[in-house]
């Protein structure tokens, strides 16, 4: 149990375009989903927290108008990187925690590697 | 601001020996603690979580927590080459996202 998927697993796009990343909890309902970003040789950094049906809460320094998060259902959250630039190239990882499981534990998706040319 | 300190390594351990990974944290209010393993190019996978002071064992892994010293450790017995990875410590959970340390790069030498 506690499987989280992400799509796509990798994406290459041109500078200025927008990219949408999906995060799905496959076998549980995710009351909260988190989005992290990891640059090479660095640890994961929390970008935002989203609760189903509510606006996301962004960490300091993360532009909410650039990284749009939608958590419309208990099994799906999306992150849209708008007008992506090369400095947005990173490994984006979502995690989810939910009811019916140890509610403190976060289960991570496999990640999406974004490369902006 | 929550801070998590880990020795980045690399920590080199012979196969079959015990690997000891350490982590200190700044937030005295932290109630739960997680150890994740991350292979290069992959996302983290949960190894163990611990809430109470003392030891918690799961197979070859033992987590140790000392809240008074704000210290949590992970022991890996009978280390295997497949244990070679980066180990991330993260206090937190609940409604909050996790604050990760930089991770310890563990190398198990065959």
Coordinates of N, CA and C in Angstrom, one line a residue, chain A residues 13-116:
Chain A
X13 N 11.7 21.0 -21.9 CA 10.9 22.0 -22.6 C 11.8 23.2 -22.9
X14 N 11.2 24.1 -23.7 CA 11.9 25.3 -24.1 C 11.6 26.4 -23.1
X15 N 12.6 27.3 -22.9 CA 12.4 28.4 -22.0 C 11.2 29.2 -22.4
X16 N 10.4 29.5 -21.3 CA 9.2 30.3 -21.6 C 7.9 29.5 -21.6
X17 N 8.0 28.2 -21.8 CA 6.8 27.3 -21.8 C 6.4 26.9 -20.4
X18 N 5.2 26.4 -20.3 CA 4.7 25.9 -19.0 C 4.7 24.4 -19.0
X19 N 4.9 23.8 -17.8 CA 5.0 22.4 -17.7 C 4.1 22.0 -16.5
X20 N 3.2 21.0 -16.7 CA 2.4 20.5 -15.6 C 2.9 19.1 -15.2
X21 N 3.0 18.9 -13.9 CA 3.4 17.7 -13.3 C 2.2 17.2 -12.4
X22 N 1.9 15.9 -12.6 CA 0.8 15.3 -11.8 C 1.3 14.4 -10.7
X23 N 0.6 14.4 -9.6 CA 1.0 13.5 -8.5 C -0.3 12.8 -8.0
X24 N -0.3 11.5 -8.0 CA -1.5 10.8 -7.7 C -1.2 9.8 -6.5
X25 N -2.1 9.7 -5.6 CA -2.0 8.6 -4.6 C -2.9 7.5 -5.1
X26 N -2.3 6.3 -5.3 CA -3.0 5.3 -6.0 C -3.9 4.4 -5.1
X27 N -3.5 4.2 -3.9 CA -4.3 3.3 -3.0 C -4.7 3.9 -1.7
X28 N -4.7 5.2 -1.6 CA -5.2 5.9 -0.4 C -5.6 7.3 -0.7
X29 N -6.4 7.8 0.1 CA -6.8 9.2 -0.1 C -5.8 10.2 0.6
X30 N -5.3 11.1 -0.1 CA -4.2 12.0 0.4 C -4.9 13.3 0.8
X31 N -5.0 13.4 2.1 CA -5.5 14.7 2.6 C -4.6 15.8 2.4
X32 N -3.3 15.5 2.4 CA -2.3 16.6 2.2 C -1.2 16.0 1.3
X33 N -0.8 16.9 0.3 CA 0.2 16.6 -0.6 C 1.3 17.7 -0.5
X34 N 2.5 17.3 -0.6 CA 3.6 18.2 -0.5 C 4.4 18.2 -1.8
X35 N 5.0 19.3 -2.2 CA 5.9 19.4 -3.3 C 7.3 19.8 -2.9
X36 N 8.3 19.1 -3.3 CA 9.6 19.3 -3.0 C 10.4 19.5 -4.3
X37 N 11.6 20.1 -4.2 CA 12.5 20.3 -5.3 C 13.9 20.0 -4.8
X38 N 14.6 19.3 -5.7 CA 16.0 18.9 -5.4 C 16.9 19.2 -6.5
X39 N 17.9 20.1 -6.2 CA 18.9 20.4 -7.2 C 20.1 19.5 -7.0
X40 N 20.9 19.3 -8.0 CA 22.0 18.3 -7.9 C 22.9 18.6 -6.7
X41 N 23.2 17.5 -6.0 CA 24.1 17.5 -4.9 C 23.5 18.2 -3.6
X42 N 22.2 18.5 -3.7 CA 21.6 19.1 -2.6 C 20.4 18.3 -2.0
X43 N 19.9 18.6 -0.8 CA 18.8 17.9 -0.3 C 17.5 18.4 -0.8
X44 N 16.5 17.7 -0.4 CA 15.1 18.1 -0.8 C 14.7 19.4 -0.1
X45 N 14.1 20.3 -0.8 CA 13.6 21.5 -0.2 C 12.1 21.6 -0.4
X46 N 11.4 21.8 0.7 CA 9.9 21.9 0.6 C 9.5 23.1 -0.2
X47 N 8.7 23.0 -1.2 CA 8.2 24.2 -1.9 C 6.8 24.6 -1.4
X48 N 5.9 23.7 -1.2 CA 4.6 24.0 -0.8 C 3.8 22.8 -0.3
X49 N 2.8 23.2 0.5 CA 1.9 22.2 1.1 C 0.5 22.4 0.5
X50 N -0.2 21.4 0.1 CA -1.5 21.6 -0.4 C -2.5 20.6 0.3
X51 N -3.6 21.1 0.7 CA -4.7 20.3 1.3 C -5.8 20.3 0.3
X52 N -6.5 19.2 0.2 CA -7.5 19.0 -0.8 C -8.6 20.1 -0.6
X53 N -8.9 20.8 -1.7 CA -9.9 21.8 -1.7 C -9.5 23.2 -1.2
X54 N -8.2 23.3 -0.8 CA -7.8 24.6 -0.2 C -6.6 25.1 -1.1
X55 N -6.3 26.4 -0.9 CA -5.2 27.0 -1.5 C -3.9 26.4 -0.9
X56 N -2.9 26.3 -1.7 CA -1.6 25.8 -1.3 C -0.9 26.8 -0.4
X57 N -0.1 26.3 0.5 CA 0.7 27.2 1.4 C 2.2 27.1 0.9
X58 N 2.8 28.2 0.5 CA 4.1 28.2 -0.1 C 5.2 28.5 0.9
X59 N 6.3 27.9 0.7 CA 7.4 28.2 1.6 C 8.0 29.6 1.2
X60 N 8.7 30.2 2.1 CA 9.4 31.5 1.9 C 10.3 31.3 0.7
X61 N 10.2 32.3 -0.2 CA 11.1 32.3 -1.4 C 10.5 31.6 -2.6
X62 N 9.4 30.9 -2.5 CA 8.8 30.1 -3.6 C 7.7 31.0 -4.2
X63 N 7.8 31.3 -5.4 CA 6.8 32.2 -6.1 C 5.5 31.5 -6.4
X64 N 4.4 31.9 -5.7 CA 3.2 31.2 -5.9 C 2.6 31.4 -7.3
X65 N 2.9 32.5 -8.0 CA 2.4 32.7 -9.3 C 3.2 32.0 -10.4
X66 N 4.4 31.5 -10.0 CA 5.2 30.8 -10.9 C 4.9 29.3 -10.8
X67 N 4.7 28.8 -9.6 CA 4.5 27.4 -9.3 C 3.1 27.3 -8.8
X68 N 2.2 26.9 -9.8 CA 0.8 26.8 -9.5 C 0.4 25.4 -9.0
X69 N -0.2 25.3 -7.9 CA -0.6 24.0 -7.4 C -2.1 23.9 -7.2
X70 N -2.6 22.8 -7.7 CA -4.0 22.5 -7.6 C -4.2 21.1 -7.0
X71 N -5.0 21.1 -6.0 CA -5.3 19.8 -5.3 C -6.8 19.6 -5.2
X72 N -7.3 19.3 -6.4 CA -8.8 19.3 -6.6 C -9.5 18.0 -6.0
X73 N -8.7 17.0 -5.9 CA -9.3 15.8 -5.3 C -8.4 15.1 -4.3
X74 N -8.9 14.1 -3.6 CA -8.1 13.5 -2.6 C -7.1 12.5 -3.1
X75 N -7.0 12.4 -4.5 CA -6.0 11.5 -5.0 C -5.1 12.2 -6.1
X76 N -5.3 13.5 -6.3 CA -4.6 14.2 -7.4 C -4.2 15.6 -7.0
X77 N -2.9 15.9 -7.2 CA -2.4 17.2 -7.1 C -1.6 17.5 -8.3
X78 N -1.6 18.7 -8.8 CA -0.8 19.1 -9.9 C 0.1 20.3 -9.6
X79 N 1.3 20.3 -10.1 CA 2.2 21.5 -10.0 C 2.4 21.9 -11.5
X80 N 2.1 23.2 -11.7 CA 2.4 23.8 -13.0 C 3.5 24.8 -12.9
X81 N 4.6 24.6 -13.6 CA 5.7 25.5 -13.6 C 5.4 26.4 -14.8
X82 N 5.1 27.7 -14.5 CA 4.7 28.6 -15.6 C 6.0 29.4 -16.1
X83 N 6.0 29.6 -17.4 CA 7.1 30.3 -18.0 C 8.5 29.8 -17.4
X84 N 8.7 28.6 -17.7 CA 9.9 27.9 -17.1 C 11.2 28.5 -17.7
X85 N 12.2 28.6 -16.9 CA 13.5 29.1 -17.3 C 14.6 28.0 -16.9
X86 N 15.7 28.1 -17.5 CA 16.8 27.1 -17.2 C 17.0 26.9 -15.7
X87 N 16.9 28.0 -14.9 CA 17.1 27.9 -13.5 C 16.1 27.1 -12.7
X88 N 15.0 26.8 -13.4 CA 13.9 25.9 -12.9 C 14.2 24.5 -13.1
X89 N 15.2 24.2 -13.9 CA 15.6 22.8 -14.1 C 15.9 22.1 -12.8
X90 N 15.3 21.0 -12.5 CA 15.4 20.4 -11.1 C 14.7 19.1 -11.1
X91 N 14.8 18.4 -10.0 CA 14.1 17.2 -9.7 C 12.9 17.5 -8.8
X92 N 11.7 17.4 -9.3 CA 10.5 17.8 -8.6 C 9.8 16.5 -8.0
X93 N 9.6 16.5 -6.7 CA 9.1 15.3 -6.1 C 7.9 15.6 -5.2
X94 N 6.9 14.9 -5.4 CA 5.7 15.1 -4.5 C 5.7 14.0 -3.4
X95 N 5.0 14.3 -2.4 CA 4.7 13.3 -1.3 C 3.3 13.5 -0.9
X96 N 2.8 12.4 -0.3 CA 1.4 12.5 0.2 C 1.2 11.8 1.5
X97 N 0.4 12.3 2.3 CA 0.0 11.6 3.5 C -1.5 11.6 3.6
X98 N -2.1 10.6 4.3 CA -3.5 10.6 4.3 C -4.2 9.7 5.3
X99 N -5.5 9.7 5.2 CA -6.3 8.9 6.2 C -6.1 7.5 6.0
X100 N -6.2 6.7 7.0 CA -6.1 5.3 6.9 C -4.7 4.8 7.0
X101 N -3.7 5.7 7.0 CA -2.3 5.3 7.2 C -1.8 6.0 8.4
X102 N -0.5 5.7 8.7 CA 0.1 6.5 9.7 C 0.1 8.0 9.2
X103 N -0.7 8.8 9.8 CA -0.9 10.1 9.3 C 0.3 11.1 9.3
X104 N 1.3 10.7 10.1 CA 2.5 11.5 10.1 C 3.4 11.2 9.0
X105 N 3.3 10.0 8.4 CA 4.3 9.6 7.4 C 3.9 10.1 6.0
X106 N 5.0 10.5 5.3 CA 4.8 11.0 3.9 C 5.4 9.9 3.0
X107 N 4.7 9.6 2.0 CA 5.1 8.7 1.0 C 5.4 9.5 -0.3
X108 N 6.6 9.2 -0.8 CA 7.1 10.0 -2.0 C 6.8 9.4 -3.3
X109 N 6.5 10.2 -4.3 CA 6.4 9.8 -5.7 C 7.8 9.6 -6.2
X110 N 7.9 9.0 -7.4 CA 9.2 8.7 -8.0 C 9.9 10.0 -8.6
X111 N 9.2 11.1 -8.6 CA 9.9 12.3 -9.0 C 9.8 12.6 -10.5
X112 N 9.9 13.8 -10.9 CA 9.9 14.3 -12.3 C 11.1 15.2 -12.5
X113 N 11.9 14.8 -13.5 CA 13.1 15.5 -13.8 C 12.8 16.5 -14.9
X114 N 12.9 17.8 -14.6 CA 12.6 18.9 -15.5 C 13.9 19.5 -16.0
X115 N 14.0 19.5 -17.3 CA 15.1 20.2 -18.0 C 14.6 21.3 -18.9
X116 N 14.9 22.5 -18.6 CA 14.5 23.7 -19.4 C 15.7 24.2 -20.2

